One Martini backbone bead per residue (centre of mass of N, CA, C, O) as a GRO file, in nm:
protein
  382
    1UNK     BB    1  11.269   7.467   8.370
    2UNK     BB    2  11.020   7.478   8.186
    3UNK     BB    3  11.019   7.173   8.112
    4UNK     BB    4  11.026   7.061   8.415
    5UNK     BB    5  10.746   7.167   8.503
    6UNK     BB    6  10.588   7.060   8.286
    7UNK     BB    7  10.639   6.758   8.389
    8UNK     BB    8  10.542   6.811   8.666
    9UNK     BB    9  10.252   6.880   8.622
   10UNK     BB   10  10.142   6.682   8.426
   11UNK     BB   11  10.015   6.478   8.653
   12UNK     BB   12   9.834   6.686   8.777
   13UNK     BB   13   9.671   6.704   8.512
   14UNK     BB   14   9.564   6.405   8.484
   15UNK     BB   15   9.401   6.410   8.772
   16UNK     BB   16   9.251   6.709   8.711
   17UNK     BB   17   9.216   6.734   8.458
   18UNK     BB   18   9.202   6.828   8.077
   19UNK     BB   19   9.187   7.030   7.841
   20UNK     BB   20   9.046   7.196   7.606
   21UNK     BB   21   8.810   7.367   7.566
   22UNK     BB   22   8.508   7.333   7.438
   23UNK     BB   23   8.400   7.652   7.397
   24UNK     BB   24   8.675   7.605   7.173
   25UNK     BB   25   8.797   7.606   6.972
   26UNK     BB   26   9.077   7.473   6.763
   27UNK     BB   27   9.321   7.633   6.886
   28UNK     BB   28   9.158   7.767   7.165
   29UNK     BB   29   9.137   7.989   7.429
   30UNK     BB   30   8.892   8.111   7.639
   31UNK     BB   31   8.861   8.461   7.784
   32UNK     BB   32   8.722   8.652   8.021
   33UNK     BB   33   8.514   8.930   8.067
   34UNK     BB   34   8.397   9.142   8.330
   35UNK     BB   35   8.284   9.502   8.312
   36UNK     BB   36   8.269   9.871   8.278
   37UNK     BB   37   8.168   9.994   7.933
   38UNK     BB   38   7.943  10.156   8.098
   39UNK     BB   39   7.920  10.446   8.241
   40UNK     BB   40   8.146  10.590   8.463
   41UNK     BB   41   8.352  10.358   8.455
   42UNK     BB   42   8.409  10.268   8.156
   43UNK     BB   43   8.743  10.390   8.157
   44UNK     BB   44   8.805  10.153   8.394
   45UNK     BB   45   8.724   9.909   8.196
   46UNK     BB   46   8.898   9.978   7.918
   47UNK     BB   47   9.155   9.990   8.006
   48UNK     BB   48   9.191   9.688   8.131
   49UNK     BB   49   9.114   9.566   7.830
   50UNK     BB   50   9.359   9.696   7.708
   51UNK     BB   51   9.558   9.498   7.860
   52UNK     BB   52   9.460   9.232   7.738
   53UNK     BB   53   9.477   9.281   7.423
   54UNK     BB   54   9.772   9.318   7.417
   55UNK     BB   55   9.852   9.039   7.483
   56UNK     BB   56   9.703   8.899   7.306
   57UNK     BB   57   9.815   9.010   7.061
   58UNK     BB   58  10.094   8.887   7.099
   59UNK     BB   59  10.056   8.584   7.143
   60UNK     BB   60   9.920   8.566   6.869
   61UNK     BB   61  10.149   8.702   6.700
   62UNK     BB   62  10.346   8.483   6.798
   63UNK     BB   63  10.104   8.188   6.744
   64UNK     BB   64  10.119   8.125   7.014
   65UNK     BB   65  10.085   7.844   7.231
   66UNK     BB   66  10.178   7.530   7.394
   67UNK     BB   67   9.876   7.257   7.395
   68UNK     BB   68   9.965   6.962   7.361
   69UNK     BB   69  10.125   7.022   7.054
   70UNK     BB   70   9.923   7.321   7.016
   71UNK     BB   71   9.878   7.611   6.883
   72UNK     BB   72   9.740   7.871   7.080
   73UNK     BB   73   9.511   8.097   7.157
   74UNK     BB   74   9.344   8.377   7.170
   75UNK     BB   75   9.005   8.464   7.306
   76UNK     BB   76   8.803   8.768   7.403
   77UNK     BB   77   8.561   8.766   7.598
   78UNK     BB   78   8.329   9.044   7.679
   79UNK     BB   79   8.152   9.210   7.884
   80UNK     BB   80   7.883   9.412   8.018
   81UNK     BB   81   7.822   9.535   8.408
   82UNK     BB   82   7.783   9.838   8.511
   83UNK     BB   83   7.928   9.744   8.805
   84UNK     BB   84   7.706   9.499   8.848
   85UNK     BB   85   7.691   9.202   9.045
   86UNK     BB   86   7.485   9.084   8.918
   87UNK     BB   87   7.593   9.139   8.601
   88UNK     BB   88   7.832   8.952   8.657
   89UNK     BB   89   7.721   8.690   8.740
   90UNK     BB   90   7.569   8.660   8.465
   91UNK     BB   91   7.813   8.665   8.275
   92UNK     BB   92   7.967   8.432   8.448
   93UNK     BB   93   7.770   8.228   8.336
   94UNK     BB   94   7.799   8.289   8.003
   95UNK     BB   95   8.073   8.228   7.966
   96UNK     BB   96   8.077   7.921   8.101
   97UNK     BB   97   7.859   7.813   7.895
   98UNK     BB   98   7.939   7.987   7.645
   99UNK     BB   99   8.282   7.931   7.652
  100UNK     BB  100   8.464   7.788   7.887
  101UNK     BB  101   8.591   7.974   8.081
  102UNK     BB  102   8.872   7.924   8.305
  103UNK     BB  103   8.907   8.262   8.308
  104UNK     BB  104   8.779   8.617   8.498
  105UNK     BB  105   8.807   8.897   8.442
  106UNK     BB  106   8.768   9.163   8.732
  107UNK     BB  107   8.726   9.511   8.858
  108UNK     BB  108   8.564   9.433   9.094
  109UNK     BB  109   8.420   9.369   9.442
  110UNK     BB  110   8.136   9.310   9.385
  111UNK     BB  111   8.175   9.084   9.135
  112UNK     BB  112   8.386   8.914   9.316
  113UNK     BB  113   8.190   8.799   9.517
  114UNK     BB  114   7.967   8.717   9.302
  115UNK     BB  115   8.134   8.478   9.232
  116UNK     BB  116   8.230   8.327   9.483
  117UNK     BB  117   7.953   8.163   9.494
  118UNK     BB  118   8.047   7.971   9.227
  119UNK     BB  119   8.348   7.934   9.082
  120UNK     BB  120   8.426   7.672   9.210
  121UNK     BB  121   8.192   7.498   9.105
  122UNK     BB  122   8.209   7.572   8.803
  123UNK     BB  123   8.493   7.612   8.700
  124UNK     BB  124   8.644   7.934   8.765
  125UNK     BB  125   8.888   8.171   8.737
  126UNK     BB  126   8.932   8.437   8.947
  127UNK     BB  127   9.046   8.782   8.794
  128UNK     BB  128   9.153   9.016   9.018
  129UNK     BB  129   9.088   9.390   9.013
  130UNK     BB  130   9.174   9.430   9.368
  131UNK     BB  131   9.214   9.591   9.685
  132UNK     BB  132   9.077   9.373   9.849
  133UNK     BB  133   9.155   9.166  10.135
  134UNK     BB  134   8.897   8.950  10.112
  135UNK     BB  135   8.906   8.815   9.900
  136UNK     BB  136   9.167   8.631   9.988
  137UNK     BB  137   9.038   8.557  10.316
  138UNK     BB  138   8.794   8.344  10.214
  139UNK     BB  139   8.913   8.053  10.060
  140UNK     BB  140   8.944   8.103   9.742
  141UNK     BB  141   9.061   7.846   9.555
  142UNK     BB  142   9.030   8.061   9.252
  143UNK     BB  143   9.172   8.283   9.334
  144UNK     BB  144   9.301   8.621   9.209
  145UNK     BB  145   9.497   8.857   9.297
  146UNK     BB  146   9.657   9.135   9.147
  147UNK     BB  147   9.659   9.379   9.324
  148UNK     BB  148   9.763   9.551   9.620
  149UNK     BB  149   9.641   9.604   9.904
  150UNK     BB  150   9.471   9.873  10.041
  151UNK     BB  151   9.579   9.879  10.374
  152UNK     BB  152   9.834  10.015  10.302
  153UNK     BB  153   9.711  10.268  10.173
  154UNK     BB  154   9.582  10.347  10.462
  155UNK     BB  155   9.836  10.407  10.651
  156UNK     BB  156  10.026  10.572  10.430
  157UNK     BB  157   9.806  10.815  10.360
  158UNK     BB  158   9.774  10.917  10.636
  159UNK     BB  159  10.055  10.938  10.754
  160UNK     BB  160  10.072  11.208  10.563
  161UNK     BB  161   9.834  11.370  10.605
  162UNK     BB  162   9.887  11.452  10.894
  163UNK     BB  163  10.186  11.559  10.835
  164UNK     BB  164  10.093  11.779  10.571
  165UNK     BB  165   9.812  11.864  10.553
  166UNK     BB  166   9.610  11.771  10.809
  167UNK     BB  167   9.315  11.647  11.053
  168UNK     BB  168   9.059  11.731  10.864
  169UNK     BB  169   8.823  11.521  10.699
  170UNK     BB  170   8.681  11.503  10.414
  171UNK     BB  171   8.405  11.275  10.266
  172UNK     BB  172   8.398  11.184   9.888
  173UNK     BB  173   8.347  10.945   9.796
  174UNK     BB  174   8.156  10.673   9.721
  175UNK     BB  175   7.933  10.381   9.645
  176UNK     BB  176   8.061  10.145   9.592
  177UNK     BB  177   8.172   9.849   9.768
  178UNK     BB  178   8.485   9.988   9.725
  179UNK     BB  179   8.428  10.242   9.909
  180UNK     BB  180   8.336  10.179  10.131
  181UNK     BB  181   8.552  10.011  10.248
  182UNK     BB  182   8.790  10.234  10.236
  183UNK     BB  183   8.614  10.445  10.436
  184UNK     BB  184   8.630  10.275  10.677
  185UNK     BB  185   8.889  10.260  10.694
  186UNK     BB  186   9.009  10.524  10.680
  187UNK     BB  187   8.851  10.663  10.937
  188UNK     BB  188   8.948  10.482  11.158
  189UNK     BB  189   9.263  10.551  11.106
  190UNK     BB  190   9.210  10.876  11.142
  191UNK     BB  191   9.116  10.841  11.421
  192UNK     BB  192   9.309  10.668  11.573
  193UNK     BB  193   9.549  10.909  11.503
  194UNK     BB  194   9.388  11.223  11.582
  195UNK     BB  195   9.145  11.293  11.375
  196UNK     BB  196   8.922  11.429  11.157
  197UNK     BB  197   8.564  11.379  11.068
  198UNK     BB  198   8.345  11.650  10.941
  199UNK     BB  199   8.288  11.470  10.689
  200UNK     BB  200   7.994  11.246  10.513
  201UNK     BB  201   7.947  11.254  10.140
  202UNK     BB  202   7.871  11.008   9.949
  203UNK     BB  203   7.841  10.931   9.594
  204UNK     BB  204   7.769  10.872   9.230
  205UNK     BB  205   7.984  10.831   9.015
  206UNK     BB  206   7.822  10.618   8.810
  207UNK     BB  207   7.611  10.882   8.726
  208UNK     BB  208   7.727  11.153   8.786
  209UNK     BB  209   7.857  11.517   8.682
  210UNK     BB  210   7.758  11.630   8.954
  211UNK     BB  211   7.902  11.760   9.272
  212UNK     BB  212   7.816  11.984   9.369
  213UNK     BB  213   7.630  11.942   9.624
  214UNK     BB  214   7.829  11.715   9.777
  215UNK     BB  215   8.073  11.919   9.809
  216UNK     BB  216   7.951  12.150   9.958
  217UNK     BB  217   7.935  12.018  10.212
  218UNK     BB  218   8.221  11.944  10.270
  219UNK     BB  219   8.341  12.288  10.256
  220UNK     BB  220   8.176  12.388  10.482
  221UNK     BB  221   8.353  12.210  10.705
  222UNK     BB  222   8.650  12.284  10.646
  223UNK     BB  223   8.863  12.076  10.533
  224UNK     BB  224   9.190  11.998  10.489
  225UNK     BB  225   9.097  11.746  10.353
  226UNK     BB  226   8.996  11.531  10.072
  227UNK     BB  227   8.831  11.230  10.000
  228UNK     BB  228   8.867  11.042   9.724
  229UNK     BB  229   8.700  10.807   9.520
  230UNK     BB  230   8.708  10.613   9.206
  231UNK     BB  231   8.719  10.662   8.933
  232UNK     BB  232   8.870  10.836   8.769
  233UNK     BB  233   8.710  11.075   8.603
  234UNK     BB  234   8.466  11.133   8.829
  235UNK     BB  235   8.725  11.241   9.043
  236UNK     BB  236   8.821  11.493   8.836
  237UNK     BB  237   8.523  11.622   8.910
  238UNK     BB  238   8.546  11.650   9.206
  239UNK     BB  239   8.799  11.828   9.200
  240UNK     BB  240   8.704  12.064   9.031
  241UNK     BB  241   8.467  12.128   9.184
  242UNK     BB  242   8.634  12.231   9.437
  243UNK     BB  243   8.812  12.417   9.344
  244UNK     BB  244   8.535  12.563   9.191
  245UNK     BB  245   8.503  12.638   9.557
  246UNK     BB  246   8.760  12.692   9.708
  247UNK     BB  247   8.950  12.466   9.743
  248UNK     BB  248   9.292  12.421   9.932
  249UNK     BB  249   9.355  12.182   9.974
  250UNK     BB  250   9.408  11.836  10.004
  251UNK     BB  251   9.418  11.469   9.871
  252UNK     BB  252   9.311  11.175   9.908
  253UNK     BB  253   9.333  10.879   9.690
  254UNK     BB  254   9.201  10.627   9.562
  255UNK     BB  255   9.350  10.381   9.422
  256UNK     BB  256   9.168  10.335   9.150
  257UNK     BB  257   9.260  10.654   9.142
  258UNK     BB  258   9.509  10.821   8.897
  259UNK     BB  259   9.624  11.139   8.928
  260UNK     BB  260   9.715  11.160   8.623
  261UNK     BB  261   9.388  11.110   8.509
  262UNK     BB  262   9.269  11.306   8.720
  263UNK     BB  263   9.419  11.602   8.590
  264UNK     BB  264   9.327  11.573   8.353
  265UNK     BB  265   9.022  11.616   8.413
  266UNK     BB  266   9.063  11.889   8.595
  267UNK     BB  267   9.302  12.071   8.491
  268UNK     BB  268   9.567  11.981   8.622
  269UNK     BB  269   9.828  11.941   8.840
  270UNK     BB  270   9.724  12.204   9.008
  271UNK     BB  271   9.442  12.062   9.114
  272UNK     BB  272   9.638  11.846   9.288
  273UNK     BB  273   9.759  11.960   9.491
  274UNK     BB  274   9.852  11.772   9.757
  275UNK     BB  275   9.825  11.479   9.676
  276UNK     BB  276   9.742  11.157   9.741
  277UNK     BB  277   9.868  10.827   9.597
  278UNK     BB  278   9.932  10.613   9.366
  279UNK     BB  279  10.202  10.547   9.147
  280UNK     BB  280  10.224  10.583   8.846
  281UNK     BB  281  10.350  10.453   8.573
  282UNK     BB  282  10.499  10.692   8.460
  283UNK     BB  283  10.698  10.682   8.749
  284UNK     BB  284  10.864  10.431   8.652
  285UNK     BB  285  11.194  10.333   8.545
  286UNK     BB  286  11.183  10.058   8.435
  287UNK     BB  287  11.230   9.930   8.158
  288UNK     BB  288  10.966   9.776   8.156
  289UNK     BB  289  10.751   9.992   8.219
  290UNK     BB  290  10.900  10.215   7.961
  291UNK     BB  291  10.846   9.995   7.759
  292UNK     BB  292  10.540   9.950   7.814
  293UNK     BB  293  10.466  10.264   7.745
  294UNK     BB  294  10.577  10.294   7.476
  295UNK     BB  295  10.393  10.089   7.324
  296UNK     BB  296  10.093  10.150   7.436
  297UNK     BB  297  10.122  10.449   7.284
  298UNK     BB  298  10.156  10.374   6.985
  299UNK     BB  299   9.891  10.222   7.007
  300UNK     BB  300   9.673  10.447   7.187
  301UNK     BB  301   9.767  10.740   7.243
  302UNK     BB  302   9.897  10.699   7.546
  303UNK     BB  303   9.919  10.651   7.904
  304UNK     BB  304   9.964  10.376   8.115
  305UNK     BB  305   9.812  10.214   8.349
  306UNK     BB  306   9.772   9.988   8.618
  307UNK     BB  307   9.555   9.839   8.439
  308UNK     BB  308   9.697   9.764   8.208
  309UNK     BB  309   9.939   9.639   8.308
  310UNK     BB  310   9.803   9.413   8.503
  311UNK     BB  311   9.674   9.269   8.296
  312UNK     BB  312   9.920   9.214   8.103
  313UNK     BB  313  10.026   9.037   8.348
  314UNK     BB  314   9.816   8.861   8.382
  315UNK     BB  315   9.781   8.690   8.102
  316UNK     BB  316  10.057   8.614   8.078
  317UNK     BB  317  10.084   8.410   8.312
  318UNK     BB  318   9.827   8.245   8.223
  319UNK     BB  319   9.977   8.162   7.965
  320UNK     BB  320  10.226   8.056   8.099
  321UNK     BB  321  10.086   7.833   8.281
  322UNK     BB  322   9.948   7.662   8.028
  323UNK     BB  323  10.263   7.587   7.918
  324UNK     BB  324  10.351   7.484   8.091
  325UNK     BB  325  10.082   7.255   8.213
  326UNK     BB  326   9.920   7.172   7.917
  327UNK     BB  327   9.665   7.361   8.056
  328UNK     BB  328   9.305   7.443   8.142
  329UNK     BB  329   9.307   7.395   8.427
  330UNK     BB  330   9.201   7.591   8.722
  331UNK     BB  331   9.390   7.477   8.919
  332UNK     BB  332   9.655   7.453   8.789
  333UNK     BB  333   9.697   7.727   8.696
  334UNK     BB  334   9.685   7.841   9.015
  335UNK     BB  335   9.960   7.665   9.086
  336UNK     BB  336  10.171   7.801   8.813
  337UNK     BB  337  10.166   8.138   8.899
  338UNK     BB  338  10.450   8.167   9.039
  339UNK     BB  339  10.616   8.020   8.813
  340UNK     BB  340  10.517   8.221   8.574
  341UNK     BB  341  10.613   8.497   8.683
  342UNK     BB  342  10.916   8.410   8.739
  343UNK     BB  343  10.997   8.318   8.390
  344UNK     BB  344  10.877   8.545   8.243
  345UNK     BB  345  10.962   8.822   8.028
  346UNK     BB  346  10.998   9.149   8.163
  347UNK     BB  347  10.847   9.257   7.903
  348UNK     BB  348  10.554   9.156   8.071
  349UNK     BB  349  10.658   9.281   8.329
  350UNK     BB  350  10.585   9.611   8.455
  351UNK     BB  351  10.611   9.536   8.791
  352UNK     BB  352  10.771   9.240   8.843
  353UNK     BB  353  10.580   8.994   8.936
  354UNK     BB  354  10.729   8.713   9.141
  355UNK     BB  355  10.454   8.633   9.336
  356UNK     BB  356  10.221   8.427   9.546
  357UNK     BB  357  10.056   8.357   9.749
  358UNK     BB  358   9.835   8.139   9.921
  359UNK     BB  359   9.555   8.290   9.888
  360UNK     BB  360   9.644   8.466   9.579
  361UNK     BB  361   9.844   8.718   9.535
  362UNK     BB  362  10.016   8.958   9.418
  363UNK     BB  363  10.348   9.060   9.479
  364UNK     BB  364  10.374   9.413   9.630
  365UNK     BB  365  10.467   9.711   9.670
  366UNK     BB  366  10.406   9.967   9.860
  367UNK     BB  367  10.285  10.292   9.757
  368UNK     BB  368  10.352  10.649   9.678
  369UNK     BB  369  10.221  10.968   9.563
  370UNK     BB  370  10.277  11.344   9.538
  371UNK     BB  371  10.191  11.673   9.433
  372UNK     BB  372  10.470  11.886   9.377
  373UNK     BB  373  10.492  12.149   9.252
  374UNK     BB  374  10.373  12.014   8.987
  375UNK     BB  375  10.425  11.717   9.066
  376UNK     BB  376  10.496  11.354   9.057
  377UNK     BB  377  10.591  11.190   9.359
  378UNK     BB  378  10.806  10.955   9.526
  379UNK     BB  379  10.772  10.753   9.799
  380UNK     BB  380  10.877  10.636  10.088
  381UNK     BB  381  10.751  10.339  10.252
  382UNK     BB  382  10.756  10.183  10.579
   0.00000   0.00000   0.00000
């Protein structure tokens, strides 16, 4: 199957132009990296990035692979954009300028938007690592979107905390524009479906480690739930210091915050009771996931989340894509992206992820996990 994808490829590959990168020695294919490397998001940018590395070097290790009759490695070139969409679109104009890489990962939505006003002109794949549906919805013929949209954990997180934890609900989110438009979604279902918002001061997670002042406002008006989420980090600091001023209710997560990273920082599981967010890779039993979550434990002396996750299977993707279609060009790269996720190797892909919308999505279903009598719960989402 794939000896014959390759041949059909070949064709649209020489008609929309092919060839490896020039910004790239022989035998290397530069691929881009803009995300947050310093400031509060660091350790999630840091995430995102080892599960880059962890296939680059799989890929590596494995000889590289096969690029018009020559063995291509990867060489991922990183830069840090500390979370801003400026300082994104500036790393991408360097990258695609000295690099000429094909495509850039980047984990924030505030610049993969910054990216889209002009990837498509400078000619190279944006690997959008958020789960902002307007991303895939603005026709950027260019762009992937890699985690499933955040509007579903918006529908399915309201319907519990309403069902389980009560009505009233105090809004601590962020301030980067992926947590504004999070917090504007959720205030909405929450208010449509019969609760309410008695509180709404968002923070900024990524310069703060203090959120004493913040939280005591919310925690004023008594809400039954707390509305949190930034990255994991400063997430478990807002929910630590929200439990030492004696909040006892539950917590809605923003899915970029990930449960069981948050109770590390907050001070155990205990600390998130009643919490709903994603659920976490560590509670997924698929072999693939716990074959990746072995390897990278190994690797990294931790536990792998989501970022490491998507990112190492979508990288994989990417690489399987450019070996089936013989190019580096990223048209062909983004056409042939759902055809190499359903071919690569089980043991690479440890969501599964086995489709790709038409407008650029990576297919996968829907999750919630809640944290009862101190444990980590999947539940189902209907």
């Amino acid at each position: 199957m794939k000896t014959a994808m390759k041949l059909g490829n070949a064709v649209a590959a020489a008609i929309l132009g092919t060839g490896l990168c020039t910004g790239a020695v022989a035998g290397e294919v530069n691929i881009g990296f803009t995300g947050p490397l310093s400031g509060g998001a660091a350790l999630y940018g840091e995430n995102t990035l080892s599960g880059l590395r962890m296939a680059a070097e799989e890929i590596n290790g494995a000889g590289g692979f096969d690029l018009n009759g020559e063995k291509t490695t990867i060489n991922l070139v990183s830069l840090d954009d500390r979370y801003s969409p400026a300082q994104a679109a500036t790393n991408a104009k360097r990258l695609k300028q000295e690099s000429n890489v094909p495509a850039i990962f980047i984990p924030h939505s505030g610049g993969v938007f910054a990216l889209q006003d002009f990837n498509e002109k400078d000619d190279f794949l944006i690997m959008a690592y958020t789960s902002v549906p307007t991303v895939t919805e603005k026709g950027n013929s260019l762009t992937l979107r890699i985690p499933p949209t955040f509007d579903g954990y918006v529908r399915a997180f309201t319907d519990y905390g309403l069902e389980h934890l009560g009505t009233s609900l105090g809004m601590a989110g962020a301030t980067h524009e992926y947590a504004k438009i999070w917090s504007a979604m959720i205030e909405k279902e929450w208010t449509a479906k019969g609760g309410t918002v008695v509180a709404n001061n968002p923070m900024d997670y990524n310069k703060s480690a203090d959120f004493f002042t913040g939280v005591s406002r919310i925690i004023a008006e008594n809400p039954d739930v707390m509305f949190v989420g930034g990255a994991s980090e400063p997430t478990g600091l807002v929910v630590q210091q929200a439990r030492q001023m004696g909040f006892q209710g539950g917590f809605i997560v923003m899915d970029q915050a990930k449960i069981d990273e948050v109770a590390g920082v907050a001070g155990g599981l205990s600390m998130v009771e009643g919490a709903v967010g994603v659920v976490p890779l560590s509670v997924y039993e698929t072999d693939a996931a716990q074959d990746f979550i072995k390897r990278y434990k190994a690797e990294h002396g931790k536990t792998p989340g989501s970022e490491a996750a998507y990112n190492y299977l979508a990288l994989h993707g990417l690489v399987e894509a450019m070996d089936a279609t013989e190019s580096t060009d990223p048209k062909v790269i983004r056409a042939a992206m759902a055809d190499a996720l359903k071919n690569m190797a089980s043991n690479k892909n440890p969501y599964g992820v086995t489709d790709v919308t038409d407008t650029g999505g990576f297919v996968t279903d829907t999750t919630l996990a809640v944290v009862k009598d101190g444990k980590i719960v999947r539940e189902e989402v209907e």
